[in-house]
Coordinates of C-alpha atoms in Angstrom, one line a residue:
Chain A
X653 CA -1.4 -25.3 41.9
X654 CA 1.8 -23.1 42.2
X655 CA 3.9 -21.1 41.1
X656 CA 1.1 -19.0 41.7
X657 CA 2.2 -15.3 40.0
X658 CA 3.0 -17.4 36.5
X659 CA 0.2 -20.2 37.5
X660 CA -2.2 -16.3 37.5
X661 CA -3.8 -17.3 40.5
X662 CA -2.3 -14.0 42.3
X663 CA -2.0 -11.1 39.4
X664 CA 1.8 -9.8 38.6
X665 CA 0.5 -6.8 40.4
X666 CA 0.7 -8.3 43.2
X667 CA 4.3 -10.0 43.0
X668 CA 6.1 -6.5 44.2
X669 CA 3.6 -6.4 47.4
X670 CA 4.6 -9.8 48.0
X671 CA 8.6 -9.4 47.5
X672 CA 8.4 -6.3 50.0
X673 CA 6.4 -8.7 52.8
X674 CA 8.7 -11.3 52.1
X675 CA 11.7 -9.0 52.4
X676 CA 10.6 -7.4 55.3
X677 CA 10.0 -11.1 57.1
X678 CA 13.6 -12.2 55.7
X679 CA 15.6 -8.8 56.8
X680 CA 13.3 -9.5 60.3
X681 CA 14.6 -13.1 60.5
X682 CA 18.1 -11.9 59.3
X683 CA 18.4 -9.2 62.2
X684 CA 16.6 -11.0 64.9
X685 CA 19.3 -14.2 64.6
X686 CA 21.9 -11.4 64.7
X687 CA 23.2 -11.3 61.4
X688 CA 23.4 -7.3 61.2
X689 CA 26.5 -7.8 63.2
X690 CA 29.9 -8.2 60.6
X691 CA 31.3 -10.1 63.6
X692 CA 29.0 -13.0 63.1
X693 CA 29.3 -12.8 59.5
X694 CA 33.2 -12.7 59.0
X695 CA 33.4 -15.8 61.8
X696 CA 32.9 -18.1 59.2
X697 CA 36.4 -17.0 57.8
X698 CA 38.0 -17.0 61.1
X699 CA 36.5 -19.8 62.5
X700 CA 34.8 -18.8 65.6
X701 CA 31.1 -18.7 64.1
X702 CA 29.8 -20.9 61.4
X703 CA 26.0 -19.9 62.0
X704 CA 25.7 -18.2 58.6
X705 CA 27.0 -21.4 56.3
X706 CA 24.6 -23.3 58.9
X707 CA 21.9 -20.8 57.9
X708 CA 22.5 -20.9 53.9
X709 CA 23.3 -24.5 53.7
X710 CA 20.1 -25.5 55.8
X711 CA 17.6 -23.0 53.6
X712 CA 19.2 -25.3 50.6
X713 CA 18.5 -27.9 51.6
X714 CA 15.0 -27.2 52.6
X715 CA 14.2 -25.9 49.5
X716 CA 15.5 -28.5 47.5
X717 CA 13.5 -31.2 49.8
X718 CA 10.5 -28.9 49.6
X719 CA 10.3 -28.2 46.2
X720 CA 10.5 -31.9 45.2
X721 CA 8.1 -33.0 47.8
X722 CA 5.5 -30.2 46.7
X723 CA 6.1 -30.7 43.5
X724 CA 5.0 -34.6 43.9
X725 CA 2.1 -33.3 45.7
X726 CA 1.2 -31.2 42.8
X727 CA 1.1 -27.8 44.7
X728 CA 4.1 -26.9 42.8
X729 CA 5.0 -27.5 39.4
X730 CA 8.8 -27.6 38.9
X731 CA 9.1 -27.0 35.6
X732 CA 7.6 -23.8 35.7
X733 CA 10.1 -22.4 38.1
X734 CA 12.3 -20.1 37.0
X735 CA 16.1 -21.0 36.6
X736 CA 18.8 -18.5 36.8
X737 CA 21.3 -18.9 33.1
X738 CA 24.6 -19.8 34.5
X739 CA 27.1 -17.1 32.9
X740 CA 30.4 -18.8 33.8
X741 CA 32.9 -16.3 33.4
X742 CA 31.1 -13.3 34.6
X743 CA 29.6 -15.9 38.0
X744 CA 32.9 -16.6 38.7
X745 CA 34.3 -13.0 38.4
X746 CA 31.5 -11.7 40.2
X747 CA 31.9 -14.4 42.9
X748 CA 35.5 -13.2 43.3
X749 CA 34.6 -9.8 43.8
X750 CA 31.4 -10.7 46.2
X751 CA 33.6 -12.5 48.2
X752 CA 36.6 -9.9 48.9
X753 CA 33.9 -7.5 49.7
X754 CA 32.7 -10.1 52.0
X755 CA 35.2 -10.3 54.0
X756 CA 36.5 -6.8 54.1
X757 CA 33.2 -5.3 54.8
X758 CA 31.8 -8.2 57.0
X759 CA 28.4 -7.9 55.1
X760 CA 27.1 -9.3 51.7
X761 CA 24.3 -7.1 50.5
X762 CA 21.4 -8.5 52.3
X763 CA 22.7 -7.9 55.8
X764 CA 23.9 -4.4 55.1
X765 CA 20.7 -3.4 54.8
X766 CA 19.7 -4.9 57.9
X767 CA 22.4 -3.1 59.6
X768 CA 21.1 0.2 58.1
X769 CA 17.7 -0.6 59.6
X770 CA 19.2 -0.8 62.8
X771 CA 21.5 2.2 62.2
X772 CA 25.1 1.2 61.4
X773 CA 27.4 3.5 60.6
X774 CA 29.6 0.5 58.6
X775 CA 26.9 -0.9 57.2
X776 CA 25.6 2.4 56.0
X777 CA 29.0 3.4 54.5
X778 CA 28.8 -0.6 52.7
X779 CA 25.9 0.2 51.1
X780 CA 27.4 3.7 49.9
X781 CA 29.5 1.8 48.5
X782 CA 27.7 -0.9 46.9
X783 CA 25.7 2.2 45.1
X784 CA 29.2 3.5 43.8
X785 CA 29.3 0.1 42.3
X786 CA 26.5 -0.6 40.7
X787 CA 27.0 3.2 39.3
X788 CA 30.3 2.0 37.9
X789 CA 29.0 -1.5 36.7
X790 CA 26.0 0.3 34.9
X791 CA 28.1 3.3 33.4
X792 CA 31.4 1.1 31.8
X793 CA 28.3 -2.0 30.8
X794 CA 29.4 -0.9 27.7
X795 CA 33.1 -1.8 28.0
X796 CA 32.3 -5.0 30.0
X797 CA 29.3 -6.2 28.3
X798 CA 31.7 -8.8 25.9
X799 CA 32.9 -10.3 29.0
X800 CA 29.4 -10.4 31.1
X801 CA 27.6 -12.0 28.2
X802 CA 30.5 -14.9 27.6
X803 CA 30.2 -18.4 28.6
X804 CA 26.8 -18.4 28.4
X805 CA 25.8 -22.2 29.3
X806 CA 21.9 -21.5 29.3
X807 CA 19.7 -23.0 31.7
X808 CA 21.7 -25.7 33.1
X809 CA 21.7 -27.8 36.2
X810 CA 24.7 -28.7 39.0
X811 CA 23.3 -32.7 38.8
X812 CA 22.7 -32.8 34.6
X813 CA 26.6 -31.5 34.6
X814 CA 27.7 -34.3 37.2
X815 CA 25.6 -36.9 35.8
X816 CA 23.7 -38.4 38.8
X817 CA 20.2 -37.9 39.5
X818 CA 18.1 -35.9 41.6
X819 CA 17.6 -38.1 44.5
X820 CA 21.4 -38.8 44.4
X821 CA 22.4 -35.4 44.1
X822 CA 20.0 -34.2 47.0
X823 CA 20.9 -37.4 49.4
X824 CA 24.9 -36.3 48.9
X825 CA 24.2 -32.3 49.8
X826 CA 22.5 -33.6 52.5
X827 CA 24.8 -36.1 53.7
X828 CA 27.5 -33.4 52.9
X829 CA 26.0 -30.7 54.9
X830 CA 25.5 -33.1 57.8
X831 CA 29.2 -34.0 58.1
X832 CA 30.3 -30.2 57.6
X833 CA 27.8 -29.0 60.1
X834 CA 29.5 -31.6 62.8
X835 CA 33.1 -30.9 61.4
X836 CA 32.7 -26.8 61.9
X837 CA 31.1 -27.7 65.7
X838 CA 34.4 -29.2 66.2
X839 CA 36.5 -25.7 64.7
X840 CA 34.2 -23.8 66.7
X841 CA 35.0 -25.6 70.1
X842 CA 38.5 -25.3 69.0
X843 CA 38.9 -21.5 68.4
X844 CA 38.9 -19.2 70.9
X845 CA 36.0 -17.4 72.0
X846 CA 35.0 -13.7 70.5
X847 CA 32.7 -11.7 72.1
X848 CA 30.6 -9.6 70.1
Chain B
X1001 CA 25.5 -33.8 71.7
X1002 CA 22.4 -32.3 71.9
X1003 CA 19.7 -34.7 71.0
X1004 CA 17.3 -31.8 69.0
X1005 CA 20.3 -32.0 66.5
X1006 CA 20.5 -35.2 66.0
X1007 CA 16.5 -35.8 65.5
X1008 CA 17.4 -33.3 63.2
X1009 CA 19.4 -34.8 61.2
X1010 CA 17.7 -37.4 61.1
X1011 CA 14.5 -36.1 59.6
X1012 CA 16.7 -34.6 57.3
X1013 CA 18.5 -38.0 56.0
X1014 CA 14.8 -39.8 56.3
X1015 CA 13.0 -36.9 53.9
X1016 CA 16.2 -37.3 51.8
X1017 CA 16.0 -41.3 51.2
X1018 CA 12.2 -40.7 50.6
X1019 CA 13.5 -38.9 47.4
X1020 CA 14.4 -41.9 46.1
X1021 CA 11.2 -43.0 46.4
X1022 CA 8.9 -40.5 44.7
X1023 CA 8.6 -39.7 40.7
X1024 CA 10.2 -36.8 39.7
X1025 CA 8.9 -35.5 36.7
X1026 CA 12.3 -33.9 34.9
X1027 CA 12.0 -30.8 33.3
X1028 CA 11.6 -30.5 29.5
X1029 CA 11.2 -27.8 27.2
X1030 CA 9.2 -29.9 24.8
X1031 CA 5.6 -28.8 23.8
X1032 CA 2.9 -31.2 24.5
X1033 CA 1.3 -33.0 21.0
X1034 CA -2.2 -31.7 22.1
X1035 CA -0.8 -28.1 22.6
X1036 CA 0.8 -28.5 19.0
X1037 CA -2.0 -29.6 17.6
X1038 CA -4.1 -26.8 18.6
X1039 CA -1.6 -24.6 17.5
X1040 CA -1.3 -26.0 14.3
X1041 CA -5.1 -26.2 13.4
X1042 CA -5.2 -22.5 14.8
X1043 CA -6.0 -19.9 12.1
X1044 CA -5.1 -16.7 13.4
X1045 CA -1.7 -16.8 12.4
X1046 CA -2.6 -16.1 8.8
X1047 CA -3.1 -13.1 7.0
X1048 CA -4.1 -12.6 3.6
X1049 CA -2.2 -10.6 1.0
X1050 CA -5.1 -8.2 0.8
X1051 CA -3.7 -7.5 4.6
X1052 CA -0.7 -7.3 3.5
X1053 CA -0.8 -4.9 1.1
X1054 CA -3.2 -2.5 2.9
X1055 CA -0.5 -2.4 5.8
X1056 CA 2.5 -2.1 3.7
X1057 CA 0.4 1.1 1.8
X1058 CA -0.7 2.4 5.0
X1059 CA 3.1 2.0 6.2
X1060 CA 2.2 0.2 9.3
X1061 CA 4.7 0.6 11.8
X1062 CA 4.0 -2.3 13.3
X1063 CA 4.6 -4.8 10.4
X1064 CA 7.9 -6.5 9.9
X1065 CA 7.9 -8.9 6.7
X1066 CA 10.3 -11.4 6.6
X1067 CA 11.5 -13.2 3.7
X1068 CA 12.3 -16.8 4.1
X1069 CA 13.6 -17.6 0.7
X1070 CA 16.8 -17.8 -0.3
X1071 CA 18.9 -14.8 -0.8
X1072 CA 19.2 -14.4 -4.2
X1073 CA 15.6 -15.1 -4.5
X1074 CA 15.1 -12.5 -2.4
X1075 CA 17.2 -9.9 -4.1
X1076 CA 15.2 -10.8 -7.2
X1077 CA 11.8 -10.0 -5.9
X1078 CA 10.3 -9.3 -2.5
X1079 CA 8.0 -7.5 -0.9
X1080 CA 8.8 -3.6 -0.1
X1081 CA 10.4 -3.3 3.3
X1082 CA 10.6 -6.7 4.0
X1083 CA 13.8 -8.6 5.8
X1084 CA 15.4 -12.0 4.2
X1085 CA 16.1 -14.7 6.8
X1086 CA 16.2 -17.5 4.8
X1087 CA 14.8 -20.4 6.9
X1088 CA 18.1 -22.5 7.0
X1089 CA 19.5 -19.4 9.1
X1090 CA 16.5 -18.5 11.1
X1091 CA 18.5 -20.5 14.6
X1092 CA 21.4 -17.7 13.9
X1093 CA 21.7 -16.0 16.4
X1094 CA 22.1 -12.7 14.9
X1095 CA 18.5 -12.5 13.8
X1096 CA 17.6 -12.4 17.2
X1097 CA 17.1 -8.5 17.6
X1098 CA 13.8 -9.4 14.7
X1099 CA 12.4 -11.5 16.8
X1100 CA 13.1 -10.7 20.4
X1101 CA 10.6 -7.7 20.3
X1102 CA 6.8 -7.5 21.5
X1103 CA 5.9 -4.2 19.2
X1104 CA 5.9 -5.4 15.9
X1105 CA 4.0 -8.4 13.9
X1106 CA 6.3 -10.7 12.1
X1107 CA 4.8 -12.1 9.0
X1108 CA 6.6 -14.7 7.3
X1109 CA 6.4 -15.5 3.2
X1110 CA 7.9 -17.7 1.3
X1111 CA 6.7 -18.6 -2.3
X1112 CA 4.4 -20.9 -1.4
X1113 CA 2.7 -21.7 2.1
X1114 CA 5.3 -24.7 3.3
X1115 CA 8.8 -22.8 4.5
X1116 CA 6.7 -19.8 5.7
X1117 CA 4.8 -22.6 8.1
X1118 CA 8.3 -23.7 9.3
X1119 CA 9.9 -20.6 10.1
X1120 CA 6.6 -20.0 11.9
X1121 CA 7.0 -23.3 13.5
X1122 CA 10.3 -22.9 14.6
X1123 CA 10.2 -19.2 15.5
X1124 CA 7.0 -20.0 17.9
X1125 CA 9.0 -23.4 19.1
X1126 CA 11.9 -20.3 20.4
X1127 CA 9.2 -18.6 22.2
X1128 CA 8.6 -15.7 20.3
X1129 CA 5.4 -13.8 20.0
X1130 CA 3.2 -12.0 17.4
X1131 CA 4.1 -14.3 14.5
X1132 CA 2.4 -14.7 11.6
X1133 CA 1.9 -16.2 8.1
X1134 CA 0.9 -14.4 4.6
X1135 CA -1.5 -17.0 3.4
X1136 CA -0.5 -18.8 -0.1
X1137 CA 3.1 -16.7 0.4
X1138 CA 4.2 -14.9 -3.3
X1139 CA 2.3 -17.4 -5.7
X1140 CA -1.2 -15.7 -4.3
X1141 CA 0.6 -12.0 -3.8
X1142 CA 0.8 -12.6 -7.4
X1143 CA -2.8 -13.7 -8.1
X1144 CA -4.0 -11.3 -5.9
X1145 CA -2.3 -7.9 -5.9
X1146 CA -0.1 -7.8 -9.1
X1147 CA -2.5 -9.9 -11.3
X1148 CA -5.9 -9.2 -9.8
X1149 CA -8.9 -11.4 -11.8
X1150 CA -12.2 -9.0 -12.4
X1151 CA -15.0 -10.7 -10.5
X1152 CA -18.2 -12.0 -12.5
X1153 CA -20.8 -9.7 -13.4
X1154 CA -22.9 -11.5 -10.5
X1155 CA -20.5 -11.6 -8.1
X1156 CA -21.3 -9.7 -4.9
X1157 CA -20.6 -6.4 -3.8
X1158 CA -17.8 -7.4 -1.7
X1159 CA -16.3 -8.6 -4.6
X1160 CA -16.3 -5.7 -6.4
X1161 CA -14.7 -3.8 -3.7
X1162 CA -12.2 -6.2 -2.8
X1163 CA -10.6 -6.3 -6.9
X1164 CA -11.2 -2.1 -6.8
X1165 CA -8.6 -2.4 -3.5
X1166 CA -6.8 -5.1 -5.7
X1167 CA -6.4 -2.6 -8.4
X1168 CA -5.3 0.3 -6.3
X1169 CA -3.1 -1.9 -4.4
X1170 CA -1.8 -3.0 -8.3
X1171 CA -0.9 0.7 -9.0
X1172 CA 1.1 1.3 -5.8
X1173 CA 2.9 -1.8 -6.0
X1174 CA 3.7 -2.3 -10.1
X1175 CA 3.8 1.4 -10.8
X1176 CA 1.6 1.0 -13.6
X1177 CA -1.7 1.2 -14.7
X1178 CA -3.5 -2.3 -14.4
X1179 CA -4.6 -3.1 -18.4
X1180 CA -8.0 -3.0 -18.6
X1181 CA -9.0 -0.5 -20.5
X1182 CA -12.9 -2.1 -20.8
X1183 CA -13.3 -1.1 -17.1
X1184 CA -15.1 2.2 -18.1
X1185 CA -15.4 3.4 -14.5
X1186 CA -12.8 3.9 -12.0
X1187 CA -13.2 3.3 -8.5
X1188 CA -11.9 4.8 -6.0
X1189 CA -9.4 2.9 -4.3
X1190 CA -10.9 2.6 -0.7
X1191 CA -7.7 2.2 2.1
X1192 CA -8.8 1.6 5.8
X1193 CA -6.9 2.0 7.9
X1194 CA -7.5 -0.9 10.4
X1195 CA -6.6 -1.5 14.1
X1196 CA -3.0 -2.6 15.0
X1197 CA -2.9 -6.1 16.0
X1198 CA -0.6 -5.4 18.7
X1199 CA -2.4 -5.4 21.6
X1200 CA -1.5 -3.0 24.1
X1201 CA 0.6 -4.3 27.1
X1202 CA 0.5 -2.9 30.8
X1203 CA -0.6 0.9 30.8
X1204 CA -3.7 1.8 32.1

């Protein structure tokens, strides 16, 4: 049945009506379990809140599970998905970047715009800044674009590259995520409170 | 701990065993052998040289030719306009900017039918769209356009109309007069323009 925008069981029209609802229902959830607050978001790094690598690690892993158990089903086909290219050198500079701004803004782009919605004067300044960058990216593309193209490995997945199989890459994340989720309860009972 | 965790968890470690269970059907690019027959058996990719030369007369913007010979054939004859990727280097990556375009028909020639049909084969394998093959390659542009055979006396219309083109087609393509003096009355040469191909994408 699915992917229904390439399956054309919803027209392409439709996919940028769909990616504002579904933005609108994720910056909702985002803002409603606090995450418009940097406070929240920079815990992870100090320790006293791990509710956003909770958050992340737990929509990976229901996706993954999902997708395979849909795709089983046959409301899904997984090979039409689409799969990011992994760039290698430009993912891991850009990842480097990300996360300094991470932690000096206390928002990645997501949540800033949540914390615009609800009137921030940091998050607004954050977001001012993540235009001046994209203006910068787009305007020296032509110096950088050796370096952004390079290392391209194609299409390319984390359990081809490890050599174990689905199930076994899945059952480990899962197992993984299980132990850190129980090891950063411990941190948390451990560092002092902050209130926010 | 707090026992909604733990159940949890658990349905969490229970849907992830089940994994192991189910068939997963692993990704591959590869094109299924009904798809490639019906590709294969599918005529629309060829064009005649009749086409051909009407578009290149007519300047179509919208034709690319591309020679898959070998160079120096290529730089010994080839069709006006046309681009030499010879099929040996049609994986290079720096052809890419030919094919990575949705404006333009890409006809592949060769001399005969067979490496025209693998560039096509190939090219379509990488995805790429609007591809196409002049039928019987340079053996027929020969038969056709620069050595054009008058029709019988009973042959149709059509005919008639088709070798008048042929001839027309002859004199912009060799430069010279076709020889055949005997052929008292001169016809015009009759050019339509057709339709693109291309169809038009998005746009209202």
């Amino acid at each position: 049945m699915g992917p229904l925008i390439p399956q054309g069981i919803i027209g392409a029209e439709w996919s940028h009506v769909i990616a504002i609802l579904l933005g609108m229902a994720f910056g909702f959830v985002l803002e409603s379990s606090g995450f418009s607050s940097t406070r929240k978001l920079a815990g992870v790094f100090y320790g006293y809140d791990f509710v956003v690598l909770k958050v992340f690690f737990t929509a990976a892993i229901t996706a993954m599970i999902g997708l395979i158990y849909f795709n089983y089903l046959g409301w899904i086909d997984i090979n039409l998905i689409f799969v990011n290219p992994t760039f290698l050198y430009s993912s891991i500079f850009g990842g480097i970047i990300m996360g300094f701004g991470f932690i000096m803004g206390g928002y990645c782009p997501g949540t800033s715009f949540c914390g615009v919605a609800i009137g921030k004067i940091d998050a607004i300044v954050f977001t001012g800044g993540l235009f001046i960058g994209i203006l910068i990216f787009s305007e020296s593309y032509p110096l950088i674009n050796v370096f952004y193209n390079e290392g391209d490995l194609g299409v390319i997945k984390i359990y081809d590259t490890l050599g174990v199989s689905l199930p076994v890459f899945i059952f480990g994340v899962i197992i993984s995520a299980l132990v850190i989720f129980y090891a950063v309860g411990i941190i948390e009972k451990r560092v002092k409170k902050v209130e926010y | 701990m707090n026992i909604r965790y733990i159940i949890l968890a658990a349905i969490l470690v229970i849907s992830g065993i089940g994994l192991f269970f189910i068939p997963i059907t692993e990704s591959s690019n590869e094109i299924e052998p009904d798809q490639l027959m019906a590709e294969l058996f599918d005529q629309t990719r060829y064009v005649s040289t009749d086409e051909i030369a009407e578009r290149i007369i007519n300047q179509d913007p919208s034709l690319l030719l591309i020679d898959v010979r070998m160079a120096d054939y290529y730089s010994e004859f080839s069709l006006p306009g046309a681009a030499n990727i010879p099929l040996e280097e049609i994986l290079n990556p720096d052809w890419i900017g030919y094919f990575e375009q949705d404006h333009m028909d890409l006809v592949f020639y060769s001399t005969g039918d067979i490496f025209a049909e693998q560039a096509w084969m190939l090219a379509s394998r990488m995805g790429y769209k609007h591809l196409y093959i002049m039928k019987g390659g340079l053996n027929r542009w020969f038969e056709t356009i620069i050595k054009p055979v008058k029709p019988e006396v009973t042959a149709s219309q059509l005919e008639f109309e088709l070798y008048a083109f042929r001839k027309g087609a002859n004199q912009y393509f060799t430069g010279g007069g076709l020889a055949d003096s005997d052929d008292s009355v001169l016809e015009p040469v009759k050019v339509n323009r057709k339709k693109k191909n291309a169809v038009v994408e998005g746009g209202c």
